[in-house]
PDB file of C-alpha atoms in Angstrom:
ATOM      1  CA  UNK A 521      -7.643  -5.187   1.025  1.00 85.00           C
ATOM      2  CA  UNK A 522      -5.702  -8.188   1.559  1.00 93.00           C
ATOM      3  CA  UNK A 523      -2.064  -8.267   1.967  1.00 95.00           C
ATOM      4  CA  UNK A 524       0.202 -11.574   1.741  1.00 97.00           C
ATOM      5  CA  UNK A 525       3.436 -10.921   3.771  1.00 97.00           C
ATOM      6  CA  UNK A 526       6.214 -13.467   3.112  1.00 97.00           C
ATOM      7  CA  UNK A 527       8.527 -13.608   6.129  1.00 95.00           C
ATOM      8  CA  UNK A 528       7.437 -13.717   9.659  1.00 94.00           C
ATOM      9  CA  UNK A 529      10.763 -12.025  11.039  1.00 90.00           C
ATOM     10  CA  UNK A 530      11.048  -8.592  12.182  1.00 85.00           C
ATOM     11  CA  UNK A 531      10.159  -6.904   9.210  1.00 87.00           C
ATOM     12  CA  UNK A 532       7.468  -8.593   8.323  1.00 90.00           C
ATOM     13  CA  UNK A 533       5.741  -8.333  11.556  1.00 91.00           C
ATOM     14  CA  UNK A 534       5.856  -4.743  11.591  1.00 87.00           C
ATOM     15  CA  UNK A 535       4.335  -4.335   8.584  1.00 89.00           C
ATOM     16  CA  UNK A 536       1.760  -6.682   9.195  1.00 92.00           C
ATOM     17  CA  UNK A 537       1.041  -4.930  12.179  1.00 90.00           C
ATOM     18  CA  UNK A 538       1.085  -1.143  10.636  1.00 85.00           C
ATOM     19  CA  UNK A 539      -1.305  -3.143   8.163  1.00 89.00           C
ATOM     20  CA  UNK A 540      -3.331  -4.416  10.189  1.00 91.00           C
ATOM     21  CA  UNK A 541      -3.965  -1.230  12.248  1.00 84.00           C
ATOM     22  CA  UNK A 542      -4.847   0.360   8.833  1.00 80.00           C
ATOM     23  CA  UNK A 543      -7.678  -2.496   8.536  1.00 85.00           C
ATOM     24  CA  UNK A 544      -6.162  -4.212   6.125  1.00 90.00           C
ATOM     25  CA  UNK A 545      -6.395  -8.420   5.918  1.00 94.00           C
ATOM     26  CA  UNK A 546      -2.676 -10.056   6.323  1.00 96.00           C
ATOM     27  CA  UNK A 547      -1.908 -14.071   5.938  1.00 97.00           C
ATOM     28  CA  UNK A 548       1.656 -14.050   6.821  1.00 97.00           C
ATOM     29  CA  UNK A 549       3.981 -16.954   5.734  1.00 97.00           C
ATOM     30  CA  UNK A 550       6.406 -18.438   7.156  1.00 96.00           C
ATOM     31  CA  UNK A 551       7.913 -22.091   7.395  1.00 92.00           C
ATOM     32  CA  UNK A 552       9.684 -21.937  10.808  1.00 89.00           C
ATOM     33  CA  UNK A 553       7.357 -18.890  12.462  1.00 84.00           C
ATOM     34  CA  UNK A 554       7.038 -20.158  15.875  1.00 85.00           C
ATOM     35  CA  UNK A 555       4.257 -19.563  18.756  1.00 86.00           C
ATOM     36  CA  UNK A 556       6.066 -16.364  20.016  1.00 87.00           C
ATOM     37  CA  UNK A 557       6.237 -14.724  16.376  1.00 87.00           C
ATOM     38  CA  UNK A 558       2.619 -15.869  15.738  1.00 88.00           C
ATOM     39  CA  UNK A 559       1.487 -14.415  19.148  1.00 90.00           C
ATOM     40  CA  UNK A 560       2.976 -11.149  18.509  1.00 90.00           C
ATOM     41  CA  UNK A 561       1.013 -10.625  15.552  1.00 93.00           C
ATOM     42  CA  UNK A 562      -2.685 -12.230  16.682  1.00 93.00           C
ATOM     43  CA  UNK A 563      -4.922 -10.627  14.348  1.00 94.00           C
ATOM     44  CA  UNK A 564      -3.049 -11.516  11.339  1.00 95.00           C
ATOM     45  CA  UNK A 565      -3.647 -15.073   9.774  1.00 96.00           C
ATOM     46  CA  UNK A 566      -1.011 -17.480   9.720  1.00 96.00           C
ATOM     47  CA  UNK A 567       0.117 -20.634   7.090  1.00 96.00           C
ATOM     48  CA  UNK A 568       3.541 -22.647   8.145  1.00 95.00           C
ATOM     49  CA  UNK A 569       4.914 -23.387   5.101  1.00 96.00           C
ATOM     50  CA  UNK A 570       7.525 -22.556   2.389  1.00 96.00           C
ATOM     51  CA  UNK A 571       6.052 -20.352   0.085  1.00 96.00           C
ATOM     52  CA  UNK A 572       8.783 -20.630  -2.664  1.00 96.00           C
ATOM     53  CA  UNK A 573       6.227 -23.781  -3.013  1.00 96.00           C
ATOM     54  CA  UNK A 574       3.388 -23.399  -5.432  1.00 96.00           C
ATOM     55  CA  UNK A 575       0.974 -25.744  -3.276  1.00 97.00           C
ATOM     56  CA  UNK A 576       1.749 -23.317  -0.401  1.00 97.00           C
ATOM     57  CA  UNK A 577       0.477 -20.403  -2.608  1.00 97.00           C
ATOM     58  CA  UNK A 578      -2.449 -22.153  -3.528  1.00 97.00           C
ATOM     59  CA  UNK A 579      -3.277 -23.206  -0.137  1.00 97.00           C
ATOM     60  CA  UNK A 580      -2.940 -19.411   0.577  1.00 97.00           C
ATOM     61  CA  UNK A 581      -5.390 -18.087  -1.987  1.00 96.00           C
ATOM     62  CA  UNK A 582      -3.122 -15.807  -3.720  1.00 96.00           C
ATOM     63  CA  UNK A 583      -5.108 -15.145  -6.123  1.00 94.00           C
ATOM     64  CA  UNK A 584      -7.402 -13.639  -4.349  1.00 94.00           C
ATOM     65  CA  UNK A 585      -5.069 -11.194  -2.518  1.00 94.00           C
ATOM     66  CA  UNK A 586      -4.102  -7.575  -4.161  1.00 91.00           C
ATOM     67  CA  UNK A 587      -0.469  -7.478  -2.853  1.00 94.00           C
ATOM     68  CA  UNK A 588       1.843 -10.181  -1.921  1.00 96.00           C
ATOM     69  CA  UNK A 589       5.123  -8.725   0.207  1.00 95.00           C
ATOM     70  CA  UNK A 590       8.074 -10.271   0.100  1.00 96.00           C
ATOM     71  CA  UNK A 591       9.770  -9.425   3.492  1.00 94.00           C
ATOM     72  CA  UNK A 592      12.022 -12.212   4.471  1.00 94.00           C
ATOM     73  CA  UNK A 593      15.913 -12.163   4.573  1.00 92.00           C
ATOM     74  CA  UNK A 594      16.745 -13.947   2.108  1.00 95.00           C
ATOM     75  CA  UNK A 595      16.802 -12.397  -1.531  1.00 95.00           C
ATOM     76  CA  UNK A 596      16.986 -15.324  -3.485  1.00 96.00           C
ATOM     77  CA  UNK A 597      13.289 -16.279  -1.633  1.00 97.00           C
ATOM     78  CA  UNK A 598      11.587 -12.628  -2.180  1.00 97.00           C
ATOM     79  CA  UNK A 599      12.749 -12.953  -6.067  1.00 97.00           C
ATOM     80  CA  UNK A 600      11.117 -16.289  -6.276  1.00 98.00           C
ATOM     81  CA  UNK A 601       8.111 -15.802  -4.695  1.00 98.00           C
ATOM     82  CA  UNK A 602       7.321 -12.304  -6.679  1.00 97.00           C
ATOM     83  CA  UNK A 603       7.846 -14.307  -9.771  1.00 97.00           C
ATOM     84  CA  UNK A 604       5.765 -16.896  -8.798  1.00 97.00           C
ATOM     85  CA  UNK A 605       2.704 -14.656  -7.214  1.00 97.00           C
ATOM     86  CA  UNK A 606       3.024 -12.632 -11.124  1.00 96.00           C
ATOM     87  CA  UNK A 607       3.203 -15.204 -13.405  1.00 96.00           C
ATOM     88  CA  UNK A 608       1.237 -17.922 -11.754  1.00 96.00           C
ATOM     89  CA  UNK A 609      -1.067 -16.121 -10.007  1.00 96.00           C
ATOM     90  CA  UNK A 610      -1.433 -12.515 -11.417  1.00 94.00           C
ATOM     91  CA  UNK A 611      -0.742 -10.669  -8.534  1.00 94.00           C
ATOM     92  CA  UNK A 612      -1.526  -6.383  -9.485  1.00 87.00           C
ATOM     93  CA  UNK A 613       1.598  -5.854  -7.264  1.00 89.00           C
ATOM     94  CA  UNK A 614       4.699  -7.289  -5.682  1.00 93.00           C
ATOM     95  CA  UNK A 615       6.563  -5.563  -3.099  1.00 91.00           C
ATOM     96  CA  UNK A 616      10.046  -6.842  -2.055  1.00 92.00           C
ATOM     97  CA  UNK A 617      12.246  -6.121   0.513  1.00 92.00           C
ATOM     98  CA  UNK A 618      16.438  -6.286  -0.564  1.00 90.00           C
ATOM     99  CA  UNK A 619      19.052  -7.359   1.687  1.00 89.00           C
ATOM    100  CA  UNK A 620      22.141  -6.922  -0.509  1.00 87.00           C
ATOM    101  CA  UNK A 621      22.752  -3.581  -2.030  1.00 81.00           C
ATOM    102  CA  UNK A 622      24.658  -5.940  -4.672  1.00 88.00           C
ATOM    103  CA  UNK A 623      21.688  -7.838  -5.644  1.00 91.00           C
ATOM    104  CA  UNK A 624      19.436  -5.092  -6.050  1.00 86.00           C
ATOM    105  CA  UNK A 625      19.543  -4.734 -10.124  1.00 90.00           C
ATOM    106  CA  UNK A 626      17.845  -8.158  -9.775  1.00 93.00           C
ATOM    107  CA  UNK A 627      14.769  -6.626  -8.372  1.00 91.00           C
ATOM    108  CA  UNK A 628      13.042  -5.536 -11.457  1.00 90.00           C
ATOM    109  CA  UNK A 629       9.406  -6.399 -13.720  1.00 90.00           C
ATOM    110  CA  UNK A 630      11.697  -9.687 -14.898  1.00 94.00           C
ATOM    111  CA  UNK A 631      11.622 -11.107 -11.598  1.00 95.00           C
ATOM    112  CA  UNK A 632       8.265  -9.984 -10.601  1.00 94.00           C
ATOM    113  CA  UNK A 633       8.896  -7.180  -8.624  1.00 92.00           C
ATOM    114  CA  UNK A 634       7.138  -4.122  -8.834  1.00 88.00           C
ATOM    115  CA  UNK A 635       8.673  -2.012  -5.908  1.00 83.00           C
ATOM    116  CA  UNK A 636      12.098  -3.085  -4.281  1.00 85.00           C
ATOM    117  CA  UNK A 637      12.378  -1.413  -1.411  1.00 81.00           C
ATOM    118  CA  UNK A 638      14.657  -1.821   2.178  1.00 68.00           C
ATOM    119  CA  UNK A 639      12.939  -0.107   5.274  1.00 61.00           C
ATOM    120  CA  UNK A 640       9.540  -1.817   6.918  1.00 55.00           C
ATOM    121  CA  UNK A 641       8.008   1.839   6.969  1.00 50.00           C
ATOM    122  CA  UNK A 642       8.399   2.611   3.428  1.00 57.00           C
ATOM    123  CA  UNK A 643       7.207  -0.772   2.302  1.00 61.00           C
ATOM    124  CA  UNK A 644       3.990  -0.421   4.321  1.00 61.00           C
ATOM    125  CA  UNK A 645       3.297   2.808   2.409  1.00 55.00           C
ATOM    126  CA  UNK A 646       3.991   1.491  -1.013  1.00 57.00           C
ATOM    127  CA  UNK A 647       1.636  -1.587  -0.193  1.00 63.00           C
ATOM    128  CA  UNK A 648      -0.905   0.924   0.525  1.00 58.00           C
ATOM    129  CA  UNK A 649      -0.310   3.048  -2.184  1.00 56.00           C
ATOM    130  CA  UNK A 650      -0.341  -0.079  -4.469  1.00 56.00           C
ATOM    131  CA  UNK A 651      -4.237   0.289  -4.108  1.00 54.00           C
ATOM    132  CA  UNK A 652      -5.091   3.329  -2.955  1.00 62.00           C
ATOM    133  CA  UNK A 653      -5.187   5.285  -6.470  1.00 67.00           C
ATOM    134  CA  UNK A 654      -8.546   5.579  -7.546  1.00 73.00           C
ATOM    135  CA  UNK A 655     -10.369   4.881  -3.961  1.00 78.00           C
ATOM    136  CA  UNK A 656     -12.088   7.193  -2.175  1.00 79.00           C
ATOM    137  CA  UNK A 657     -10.431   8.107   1.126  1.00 78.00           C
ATOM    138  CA  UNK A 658     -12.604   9.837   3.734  1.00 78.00           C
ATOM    139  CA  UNK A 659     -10.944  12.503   6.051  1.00 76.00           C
ATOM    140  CA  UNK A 660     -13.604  13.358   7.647  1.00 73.00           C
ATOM    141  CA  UNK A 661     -17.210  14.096   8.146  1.00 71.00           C
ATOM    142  CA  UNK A 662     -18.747  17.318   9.662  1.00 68.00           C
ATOM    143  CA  UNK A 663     -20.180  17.038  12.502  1.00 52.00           C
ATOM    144  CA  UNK A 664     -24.087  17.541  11.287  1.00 57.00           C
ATOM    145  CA  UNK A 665     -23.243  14.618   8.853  1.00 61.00           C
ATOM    146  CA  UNK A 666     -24.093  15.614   5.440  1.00 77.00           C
ATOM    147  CA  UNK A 667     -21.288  16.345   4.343  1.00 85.00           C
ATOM    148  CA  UNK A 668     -17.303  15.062   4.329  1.00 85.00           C
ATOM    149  CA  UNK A 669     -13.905  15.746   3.453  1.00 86.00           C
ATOM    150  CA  UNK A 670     -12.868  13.124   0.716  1.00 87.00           C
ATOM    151  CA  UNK A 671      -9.367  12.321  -1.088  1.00 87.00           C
ATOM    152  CA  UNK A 672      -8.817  10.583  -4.367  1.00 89.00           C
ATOM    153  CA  UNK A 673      -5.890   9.985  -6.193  1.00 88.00           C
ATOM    154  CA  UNK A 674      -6.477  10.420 -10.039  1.00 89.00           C
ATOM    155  CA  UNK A 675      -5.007   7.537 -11.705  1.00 86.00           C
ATOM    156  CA  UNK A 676      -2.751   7.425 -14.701  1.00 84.00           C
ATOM    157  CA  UNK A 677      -5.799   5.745 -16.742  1.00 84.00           C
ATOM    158  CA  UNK A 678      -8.146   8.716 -15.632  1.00 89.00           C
ATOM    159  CA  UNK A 679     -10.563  10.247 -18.613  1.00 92.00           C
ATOM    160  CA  UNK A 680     -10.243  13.278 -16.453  1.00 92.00           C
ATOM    161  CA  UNK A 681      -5.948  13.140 -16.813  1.00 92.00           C
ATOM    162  CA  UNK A 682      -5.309  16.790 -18.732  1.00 94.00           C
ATOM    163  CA  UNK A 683      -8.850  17.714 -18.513  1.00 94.00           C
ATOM    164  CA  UNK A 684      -9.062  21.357 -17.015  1.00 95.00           C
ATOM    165  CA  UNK A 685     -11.004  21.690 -13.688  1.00 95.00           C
ATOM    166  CA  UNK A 686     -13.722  23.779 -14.961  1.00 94.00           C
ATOM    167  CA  UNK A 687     -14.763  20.999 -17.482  1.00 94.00           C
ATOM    168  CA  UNK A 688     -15.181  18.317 -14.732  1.00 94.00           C
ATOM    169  CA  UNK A 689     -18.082  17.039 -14.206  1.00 92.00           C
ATOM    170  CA  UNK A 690     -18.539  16.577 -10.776  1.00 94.00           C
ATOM    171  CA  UNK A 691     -22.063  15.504  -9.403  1.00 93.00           C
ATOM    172  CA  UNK A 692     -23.566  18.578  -7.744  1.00 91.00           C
ATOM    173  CA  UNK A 693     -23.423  17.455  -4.247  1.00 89.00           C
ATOM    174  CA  UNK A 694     -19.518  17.988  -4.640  1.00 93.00           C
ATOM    175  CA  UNK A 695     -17.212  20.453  -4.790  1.00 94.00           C
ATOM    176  CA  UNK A 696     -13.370  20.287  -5.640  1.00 95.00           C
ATOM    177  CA  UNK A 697     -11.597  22.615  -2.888  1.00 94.00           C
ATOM    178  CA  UNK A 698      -7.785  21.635  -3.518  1.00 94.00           C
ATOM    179  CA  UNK A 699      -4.996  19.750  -5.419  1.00 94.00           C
ATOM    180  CA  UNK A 700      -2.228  18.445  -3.702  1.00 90.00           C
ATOM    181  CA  UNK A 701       0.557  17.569  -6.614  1.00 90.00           C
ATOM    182  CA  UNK A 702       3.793  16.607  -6.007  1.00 85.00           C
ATOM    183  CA  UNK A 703       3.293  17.342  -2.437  1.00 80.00           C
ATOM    184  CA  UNK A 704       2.831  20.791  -3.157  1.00 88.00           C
ATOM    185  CA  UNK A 705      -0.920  22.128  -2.634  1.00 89.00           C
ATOM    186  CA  UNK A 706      -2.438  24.093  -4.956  1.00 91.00           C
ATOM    187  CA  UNK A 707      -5.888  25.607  -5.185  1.00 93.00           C
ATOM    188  CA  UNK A 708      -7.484  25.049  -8.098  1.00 93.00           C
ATOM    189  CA  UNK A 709      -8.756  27.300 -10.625  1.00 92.00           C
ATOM    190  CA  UNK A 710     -11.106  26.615 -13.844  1.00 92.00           C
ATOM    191  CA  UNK A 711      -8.197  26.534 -16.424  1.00 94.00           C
ATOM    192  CA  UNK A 712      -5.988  23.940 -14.187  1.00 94.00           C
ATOM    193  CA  UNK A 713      -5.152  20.597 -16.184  1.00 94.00           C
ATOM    194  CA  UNK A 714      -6.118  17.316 -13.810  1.00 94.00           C
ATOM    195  CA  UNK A 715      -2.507  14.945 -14.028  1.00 93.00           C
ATOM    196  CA  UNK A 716      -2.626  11.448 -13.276  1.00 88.00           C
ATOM    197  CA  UNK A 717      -1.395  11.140  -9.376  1.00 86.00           C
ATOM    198  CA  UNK A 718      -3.107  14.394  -8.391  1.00 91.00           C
ATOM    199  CA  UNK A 719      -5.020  14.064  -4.800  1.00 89.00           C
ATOM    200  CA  UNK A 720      -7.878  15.849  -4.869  1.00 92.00           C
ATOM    201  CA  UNK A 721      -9.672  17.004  -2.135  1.00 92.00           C
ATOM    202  CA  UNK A 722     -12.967  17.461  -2.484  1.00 92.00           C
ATOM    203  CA  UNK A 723     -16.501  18.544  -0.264  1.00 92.00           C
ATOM    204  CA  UNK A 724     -19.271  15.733  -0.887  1.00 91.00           C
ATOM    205  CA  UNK A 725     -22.310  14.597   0.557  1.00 90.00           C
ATOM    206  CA  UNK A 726     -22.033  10.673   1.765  1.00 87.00           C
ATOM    207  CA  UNK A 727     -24.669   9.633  -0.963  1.00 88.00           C
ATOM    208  CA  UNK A 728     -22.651  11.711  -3.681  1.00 90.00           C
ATOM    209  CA  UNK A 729     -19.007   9.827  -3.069  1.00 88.00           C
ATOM    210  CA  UNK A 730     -19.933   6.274  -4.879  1.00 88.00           C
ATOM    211  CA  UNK A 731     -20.818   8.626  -8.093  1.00 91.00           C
ATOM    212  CA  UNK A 732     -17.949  11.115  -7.806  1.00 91.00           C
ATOM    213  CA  UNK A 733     -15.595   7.860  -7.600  1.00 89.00           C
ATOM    214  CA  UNK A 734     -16.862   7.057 -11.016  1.00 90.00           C
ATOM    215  CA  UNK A 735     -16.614  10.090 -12.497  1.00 91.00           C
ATOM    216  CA  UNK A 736     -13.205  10.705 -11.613  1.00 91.00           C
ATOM    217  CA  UNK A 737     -12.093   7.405 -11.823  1.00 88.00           C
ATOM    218  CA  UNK A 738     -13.828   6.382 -14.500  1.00 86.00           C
ATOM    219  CA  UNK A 739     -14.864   3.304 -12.995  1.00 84.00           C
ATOM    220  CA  UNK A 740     -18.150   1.358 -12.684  1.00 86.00           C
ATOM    221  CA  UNK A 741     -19.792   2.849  -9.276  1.00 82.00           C
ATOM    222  CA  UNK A 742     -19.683  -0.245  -7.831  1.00 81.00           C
ATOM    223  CA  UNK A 743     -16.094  -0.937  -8.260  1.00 77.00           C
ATOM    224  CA  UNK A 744     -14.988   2.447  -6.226  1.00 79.00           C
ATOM    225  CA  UNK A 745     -13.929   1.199  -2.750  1.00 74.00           C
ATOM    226  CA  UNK A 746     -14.511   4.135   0.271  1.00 73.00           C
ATOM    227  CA  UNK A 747     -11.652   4.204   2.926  1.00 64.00           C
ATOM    228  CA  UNK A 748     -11.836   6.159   6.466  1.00 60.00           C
ATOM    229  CA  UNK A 749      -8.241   6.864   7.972  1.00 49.00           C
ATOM    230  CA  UNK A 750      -7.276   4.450  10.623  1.00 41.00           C
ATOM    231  CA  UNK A 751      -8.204   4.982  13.925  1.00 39.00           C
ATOM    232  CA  UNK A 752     -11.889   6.263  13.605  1.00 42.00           C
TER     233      UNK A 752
END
């Protein structure tokens, strides 16, 4: 996916980096990033300019991104620019980092913000989340090839939310072998209710996953995205 990451200091480096190692693509901007912050992060792309300004988004392409991130120091800049990247540009998600404690009831859908968040670890994993439901997510394949370990997150606009596993209809290359819900895994049985943010783990041959997306999803085919966990 691509990721816009407002704020070139600390924070936002490291999560454009833990992005980037996930194989994500990051812009970051910044109006006063300087060679040594830009060298640090050398796979990311880079625009110098204020992005409070909307000729800066523009320039940027935000509507083409699926997250903008709002990681600079300043709170008065990450409420501005997640107002700007939802109402201008219809961003699906703004995540935004707060610096004061006493400006946090700010943070809400009236400024733009979808997540407020403080630590560069957490925000990383809300960004990914933020697309994530509904995409395949490969674990792994067995070793012969013809078959893999898949994850997919049900979400909340599922046709399969409170339908009972023995009613899916799963291609028949595939084979549901465990819930995880609420962090909690459970193995399913034929009278178990699907609820929206259920992972399910699931046995599927490589040809099978682009239809099992849909079913589960129930999404056009072509519109299910396949992930493999970073570092294969």
């Amino acid at each position: 996916m691509r990721v816009v990451v407002v704020g070139a200091g600390s924070v936002g480096r490291s999560i454009a980096r833990e992005l980037i190692l996930r194989r994500h693509q990051v812009l970051i901007i910044d109006k006063y990033a300087d060679e040594d912050r830009s060298n640090s992060v050398p796979d990311a792309s880079w625009l110098l300019a204020d992005a409070c300004e909307l000729s800066t988004m523009r320039e940027a392409n935000l509507e083409t991104c699926e997250v903008v991130v709002c990681a600079t120091g300043d709170d008065k800049v990450n409420l501005v620019v997640s107002l700007l990247a939802k109402t201008e540009f219809g961003i699906n998600r703004t995540v935004a980092r707060v610096n004061n404690p006493k400006n946090e009831w700010m943070f809400d859908e009236a400024w733009g913000v979808d997540v407020a968040v403080s630590t560069p670890r957490l925000m990383t994993a809300l960004v990914e989340e933020a697309v994530s439901v509904g995409d395949l997510v490969r674990l792994f394949q067995f070793q012969q090839g013809k078959a893999t370990m898949v994850e997919i997150t049900v979400p909340v606009d599922s046709p399969n939310v409170g339908v009972a596993v023995g009613q899916l209809k799963l291609p028949p290359e595939c084979v549901l072998v465990g819930i995880i819900r609420d962090e909690v895994p459970i193995a399913p049985g034929p009278y178990d209710a699907i609820e929206a943010r259920d992972e399910l783990l699931l046995l599927a041959t490589p040809e099978a996953e682009q239809s099992l997306g849909a079913v589960l999803t129930g999404r056009p085919a072509d519109q299910i995205r396949t992930h493999s966990p970073a570092g294969d």
